[in-house]
XYZ file of C-alpha atoms in Angstrom:
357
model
C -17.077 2.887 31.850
C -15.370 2.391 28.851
C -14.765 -1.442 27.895
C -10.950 -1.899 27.712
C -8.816 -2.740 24.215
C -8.910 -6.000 22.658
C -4.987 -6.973 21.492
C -5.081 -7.875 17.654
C -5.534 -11.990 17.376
C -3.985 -13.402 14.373
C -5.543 -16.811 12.492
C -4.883 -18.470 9.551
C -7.185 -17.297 6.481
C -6.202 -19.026 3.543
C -3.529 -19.528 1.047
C -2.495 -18.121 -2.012
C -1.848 -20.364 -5.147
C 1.513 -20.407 -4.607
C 1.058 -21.999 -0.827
C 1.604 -18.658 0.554
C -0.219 -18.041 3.542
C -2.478 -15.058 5.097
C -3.651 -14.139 8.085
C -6.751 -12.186 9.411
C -6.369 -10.135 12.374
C -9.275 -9.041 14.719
C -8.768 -6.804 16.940
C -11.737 -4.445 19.091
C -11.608 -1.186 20.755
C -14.095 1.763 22.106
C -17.321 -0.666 20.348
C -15.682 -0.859 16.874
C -14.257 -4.396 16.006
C -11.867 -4.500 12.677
C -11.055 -7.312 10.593
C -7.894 -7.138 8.387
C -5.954 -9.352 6.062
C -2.430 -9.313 5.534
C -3.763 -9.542 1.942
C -3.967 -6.154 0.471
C -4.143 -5.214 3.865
C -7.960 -5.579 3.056
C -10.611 -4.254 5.587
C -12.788 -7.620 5.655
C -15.348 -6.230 7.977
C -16.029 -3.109 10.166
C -18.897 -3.733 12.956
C -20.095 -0.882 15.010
C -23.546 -0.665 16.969
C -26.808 0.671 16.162
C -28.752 2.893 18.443
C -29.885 -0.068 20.280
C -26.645 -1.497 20.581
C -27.021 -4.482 17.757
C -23.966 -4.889 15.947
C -23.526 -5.007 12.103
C -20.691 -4.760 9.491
C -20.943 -1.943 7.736
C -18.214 -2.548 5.311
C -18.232 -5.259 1.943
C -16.220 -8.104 1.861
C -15.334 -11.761 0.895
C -15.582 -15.015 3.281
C -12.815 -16.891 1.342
C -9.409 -15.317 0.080
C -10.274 -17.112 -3.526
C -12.683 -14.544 -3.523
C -11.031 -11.638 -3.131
C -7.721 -12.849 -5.504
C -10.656 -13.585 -8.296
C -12.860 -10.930 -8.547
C -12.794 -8.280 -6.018
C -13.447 -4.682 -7.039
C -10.759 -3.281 -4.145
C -13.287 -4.151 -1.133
C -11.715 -2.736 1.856
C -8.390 -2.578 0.012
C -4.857 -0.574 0.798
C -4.937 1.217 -2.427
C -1.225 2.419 -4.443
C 0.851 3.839 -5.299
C -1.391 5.625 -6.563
C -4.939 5.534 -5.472
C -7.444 6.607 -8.116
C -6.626 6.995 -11.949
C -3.606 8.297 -14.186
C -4.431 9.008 -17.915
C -3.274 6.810 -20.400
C -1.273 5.697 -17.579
C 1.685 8.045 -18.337
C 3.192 11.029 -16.960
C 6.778 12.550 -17.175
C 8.989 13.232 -14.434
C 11.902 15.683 -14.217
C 12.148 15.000 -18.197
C 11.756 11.438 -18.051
C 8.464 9.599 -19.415
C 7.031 6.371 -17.624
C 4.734 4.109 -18.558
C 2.453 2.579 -16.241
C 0.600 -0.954 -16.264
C -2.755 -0.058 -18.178
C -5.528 -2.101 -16.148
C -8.868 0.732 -16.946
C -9.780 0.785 -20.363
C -6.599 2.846 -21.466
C -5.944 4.350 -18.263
C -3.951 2.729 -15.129
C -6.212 2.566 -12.433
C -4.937 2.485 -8.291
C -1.587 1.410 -9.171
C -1.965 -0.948 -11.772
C -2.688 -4.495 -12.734
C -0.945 -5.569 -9.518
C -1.308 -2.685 -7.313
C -1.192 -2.683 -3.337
C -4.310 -4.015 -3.054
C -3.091 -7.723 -4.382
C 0.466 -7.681 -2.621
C 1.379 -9.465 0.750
C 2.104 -7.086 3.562
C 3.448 -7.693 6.699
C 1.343 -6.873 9.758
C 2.880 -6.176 13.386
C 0.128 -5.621 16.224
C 0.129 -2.968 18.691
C -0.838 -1.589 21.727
C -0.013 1.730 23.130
C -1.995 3.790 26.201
C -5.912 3.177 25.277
C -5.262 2.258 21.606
C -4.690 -0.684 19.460
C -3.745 -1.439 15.756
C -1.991 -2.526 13.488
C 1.563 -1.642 11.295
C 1.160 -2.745 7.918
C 4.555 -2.490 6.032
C 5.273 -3.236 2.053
C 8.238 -2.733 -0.480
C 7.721 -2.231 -3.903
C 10.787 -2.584 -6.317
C 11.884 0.205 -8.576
C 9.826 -0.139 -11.771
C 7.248 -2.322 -10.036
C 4.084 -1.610 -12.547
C 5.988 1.583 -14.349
C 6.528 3.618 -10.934
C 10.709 4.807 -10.407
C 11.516 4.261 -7.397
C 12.374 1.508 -4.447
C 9.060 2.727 -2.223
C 8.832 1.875 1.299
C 5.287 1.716 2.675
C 4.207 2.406 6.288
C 0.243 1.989 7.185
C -0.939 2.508 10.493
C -4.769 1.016 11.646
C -5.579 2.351 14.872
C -8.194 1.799 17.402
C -8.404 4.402 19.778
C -10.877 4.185 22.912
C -13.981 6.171 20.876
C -13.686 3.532 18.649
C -12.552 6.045 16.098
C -10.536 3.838 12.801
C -7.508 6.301 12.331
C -5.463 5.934 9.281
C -1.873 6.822 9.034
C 0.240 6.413 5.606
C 3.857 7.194 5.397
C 6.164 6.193 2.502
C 9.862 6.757 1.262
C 11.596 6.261 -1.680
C 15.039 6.118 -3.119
C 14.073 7.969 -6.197
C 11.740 10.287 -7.559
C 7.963 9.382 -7.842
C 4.717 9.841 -7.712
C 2.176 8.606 -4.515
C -1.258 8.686 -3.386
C -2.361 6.397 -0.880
C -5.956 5.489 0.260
C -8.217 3.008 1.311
C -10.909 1.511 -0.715
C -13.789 0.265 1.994
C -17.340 0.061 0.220
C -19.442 1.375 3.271
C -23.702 0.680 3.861
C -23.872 1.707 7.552
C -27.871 -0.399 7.309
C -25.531 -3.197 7.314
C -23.702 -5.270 4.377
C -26.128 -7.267 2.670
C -28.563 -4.842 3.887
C -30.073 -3.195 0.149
C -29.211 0.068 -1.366
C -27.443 3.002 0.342
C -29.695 5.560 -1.893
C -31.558 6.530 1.452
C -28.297 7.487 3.201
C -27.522 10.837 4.494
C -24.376 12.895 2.485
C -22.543 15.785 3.436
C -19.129 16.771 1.754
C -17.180 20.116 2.555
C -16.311 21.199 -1.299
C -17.773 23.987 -3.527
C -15.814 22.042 -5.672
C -15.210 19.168 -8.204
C -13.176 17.608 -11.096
C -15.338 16.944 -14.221
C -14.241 14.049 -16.176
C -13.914 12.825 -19.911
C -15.765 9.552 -20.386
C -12.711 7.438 -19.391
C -13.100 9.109 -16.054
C -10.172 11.255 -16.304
C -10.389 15.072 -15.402
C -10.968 17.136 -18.402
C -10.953 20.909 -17.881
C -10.557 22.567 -14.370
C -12.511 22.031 -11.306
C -16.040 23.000 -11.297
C -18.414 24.813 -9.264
C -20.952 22.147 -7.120
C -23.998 25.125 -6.986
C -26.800 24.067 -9.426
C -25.566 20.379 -9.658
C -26.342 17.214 -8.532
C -22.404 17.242 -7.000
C -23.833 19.869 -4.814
C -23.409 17.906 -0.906
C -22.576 20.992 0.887
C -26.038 20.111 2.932
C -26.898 16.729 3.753
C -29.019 15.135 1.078
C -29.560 11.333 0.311
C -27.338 9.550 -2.076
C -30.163 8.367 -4.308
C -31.784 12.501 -4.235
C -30.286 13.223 -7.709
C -28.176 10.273 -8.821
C -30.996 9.704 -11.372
C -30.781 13.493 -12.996
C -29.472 13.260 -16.561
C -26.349 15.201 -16.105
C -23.545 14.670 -18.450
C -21.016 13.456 -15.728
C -23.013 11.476 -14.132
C -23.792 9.354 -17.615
C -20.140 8.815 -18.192
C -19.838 7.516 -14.608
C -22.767 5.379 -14.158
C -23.291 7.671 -10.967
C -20.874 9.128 -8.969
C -17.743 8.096 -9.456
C -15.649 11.639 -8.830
C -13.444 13.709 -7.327
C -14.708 16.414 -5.065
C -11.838 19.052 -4.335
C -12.134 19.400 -0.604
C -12.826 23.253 0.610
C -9.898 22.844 3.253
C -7.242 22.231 1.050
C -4.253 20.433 2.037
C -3.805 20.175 6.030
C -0.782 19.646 8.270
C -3.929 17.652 10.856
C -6.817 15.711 9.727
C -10.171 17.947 8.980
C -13.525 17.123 9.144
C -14.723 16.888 5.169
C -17.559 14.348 5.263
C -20.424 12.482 6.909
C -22.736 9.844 6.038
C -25.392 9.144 7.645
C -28.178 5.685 7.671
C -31.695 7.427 9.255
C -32.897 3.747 9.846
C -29.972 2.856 12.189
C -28.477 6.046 13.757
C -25.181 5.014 12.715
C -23.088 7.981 11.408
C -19.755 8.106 9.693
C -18.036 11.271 9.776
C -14.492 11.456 8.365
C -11.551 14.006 8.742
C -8.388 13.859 6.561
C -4.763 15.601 6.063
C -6.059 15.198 1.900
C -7.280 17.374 -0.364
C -9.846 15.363 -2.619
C -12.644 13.189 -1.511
C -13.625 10.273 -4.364
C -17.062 9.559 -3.562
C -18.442 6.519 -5.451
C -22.025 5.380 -5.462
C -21.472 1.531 -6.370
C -22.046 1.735 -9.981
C -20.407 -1.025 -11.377
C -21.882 -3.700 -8.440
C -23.386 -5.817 -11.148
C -25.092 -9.046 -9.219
C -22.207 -11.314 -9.467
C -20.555 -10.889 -6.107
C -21.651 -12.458 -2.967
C -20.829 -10.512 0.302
C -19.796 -12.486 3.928
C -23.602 -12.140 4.533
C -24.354 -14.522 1.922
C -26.369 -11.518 -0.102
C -26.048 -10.358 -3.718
C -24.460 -7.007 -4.032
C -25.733 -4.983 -6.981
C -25.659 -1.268 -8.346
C -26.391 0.850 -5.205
C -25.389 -1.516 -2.227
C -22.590 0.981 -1.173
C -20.601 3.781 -1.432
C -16.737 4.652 -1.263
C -15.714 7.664 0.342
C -11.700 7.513 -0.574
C -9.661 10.170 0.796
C -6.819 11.185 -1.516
C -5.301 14.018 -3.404
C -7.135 14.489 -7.087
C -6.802 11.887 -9.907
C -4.080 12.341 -12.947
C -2.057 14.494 -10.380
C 0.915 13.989 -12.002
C -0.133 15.007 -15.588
C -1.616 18.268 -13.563
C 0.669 20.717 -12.256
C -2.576 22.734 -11.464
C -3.194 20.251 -8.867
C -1.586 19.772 -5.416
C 1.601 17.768 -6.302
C 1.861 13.761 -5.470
C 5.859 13.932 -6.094
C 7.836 12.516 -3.376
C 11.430 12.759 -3.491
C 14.427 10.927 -1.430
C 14.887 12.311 1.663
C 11.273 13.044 1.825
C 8.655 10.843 3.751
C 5.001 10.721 2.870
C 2.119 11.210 4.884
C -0.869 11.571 5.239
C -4.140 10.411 7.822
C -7.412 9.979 7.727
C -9.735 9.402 10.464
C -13.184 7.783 10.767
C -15.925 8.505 13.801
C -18.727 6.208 14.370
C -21.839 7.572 16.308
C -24.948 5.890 16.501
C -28.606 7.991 18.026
């Protein structure tokens, strides 16, 4: 029998500089027990059995909310409005030019210098049939970072009873834009704290990716994975060819790209990846409504961050999988568009399945 749903519990965290509080929520459901702060509406941990049953958080995080207003490279972040990167951070829209806050080198990178990740958002708790969650909801202003537009931000964590982490984004605005939500959680299924993920099983559903300039933004149009080490359409471990001297993977550091997801976009959520740790069992497999697939190998984990197992995390010790539609969108109209209009609502879901055997 299945164990029944935990309701979300709410406790003080810390406090901003500015004496404004935030809270963690906890909340459990079929065997997977989530951590969030109203902070970024950051993912603090994820813990979900082994084979044997022995719990571990698979997901990188911060003990103290210093931490994560300091130095925190989006751990387990709510990512916009626009998750991944926009060139030069400027793109025109029905004629008119914007200019975005700048925050990678010359390009703006998941929404800015003060994107989602950093702002306040106010959490409701749930519970509805066998599932539990949260409602995560955020305003940003017209012109907040560059972007037109009053947006209004919906995000959805659910628990259902397979202790499946379901995903749902939904957004408005009062004026034309551009959005692309996702979620930033650095994932080692061994455990955080736990060594490299190079050993780790991948498998992504694209004959596809986007190569990229050396500022990381695509540059040309999407190449074929066959012959490459971007080639995941079989499982193979992260580390198998991360070390091949490939041109893309020298500007990255690694991985650090956009694979353009053989299903295209979906009205449902499709299975497009899983990742699997042979030492533990555990698998992640994840289905999404979005196009593109970021998968990042931890590149730029550089020794100077100290996870909530009280363990350095350096070059290697996880991996984003960031569902999304592709990066510099709006400078593409090759790409799947990221325009939302009033009267429109965005949405989009992504779903992740734990196993363990």
């Amino acid at each position: 029998m299945k164990a029944s749903p935990v309701q979300a519990s709410k406790e003080l965290f810390g406090k901003l500089s500015d004496g404004t509080e935030i809270h963690r929520w906890s909340l459990e459901n079929g065997g997977t027990r989530l951590k969030v702060l109203s902070y970024g509406g950051i993912v603090q941990s994820l813990e979900i059995p082994d084979a044997e049953g022995r719990y571990a958080n698979v997901s990188l995080g911060f003990d103290a909310i210093e931490e994560y207003v300091a130095a925190n490279p989006y751990f387990g972040a709510l990512i916009g409005r626009y998750g991944n990167r926009i060139g030069k951070g400027r793109f025109t829209l029905d004629g008119t030019a914007y200019q975005l806050s700048v925050n990678d080198g010359e390009n703006s990178l998941h929404g800015g210098s003060a994107g989602f990740d950093k702002s306040v958002w106010d959490v409701e708790p749930f519970s509805e049939g066998t599932d539990v969650g949260l409602v995560l909801r955020h305003t940003s202003a017209d012109g907040e970072m560059g972007y037109p537009g009053t947006l209004r931000t919906k995000v959805t964590y659910t628990l259902t009873e397979d202790g499946d982490w379901r995903i749902d984004y939904e957004a408005t605005t009062d004026k034309a834009t551009v959005v692309n939500l996702t979620n930033h959680v650095y994932w080692n299924l061994a455990g955080e704290g736990s060594g490299s993920v190079g050993g780790h099983e991948l498998e992504i559903a694209a004959s596809r990716y986007t190569p990229v300039d050396a500022g990381l933004i695509p540059d040309g149009e999407p190449a074929e994975v066959t012959g490459t080490p971007f080639d995941f359409r079989t499982a193979k471990t992260v580390g198998a060819d991360l070390r091949v001297a490939h041109q893309q993977l020298l500007y990255a550091k690694g991985f650090d790209h956009n694979w353009v997801l053989d299903k295209g976009v979906t009205a449902e959520p499709r299975h497009v990846a899983t990742l699997r740790d042979p030492a533990s069992g555990r698998t992640l497999r994840i289905a999404t409504t979005e196009p593109g697939l970021q998968f990042y190998s931890g590149n730029f984990l550089d020794g100077t961050l100290v996870g909530t197992g009280g363990a350095i995390h350096r070059q290697g010790d996880a991996l984003c999988l960031e569902t999304q539609h592709h990066p510099d969108s709006p400078n593409r109209p090759d790409f799947p568009s990221t325009v939302l209009r009033p009267g429109e609502t965005y949405r989009s879901t992504t779903t992740h399945s734990f196993h363990a055997g």
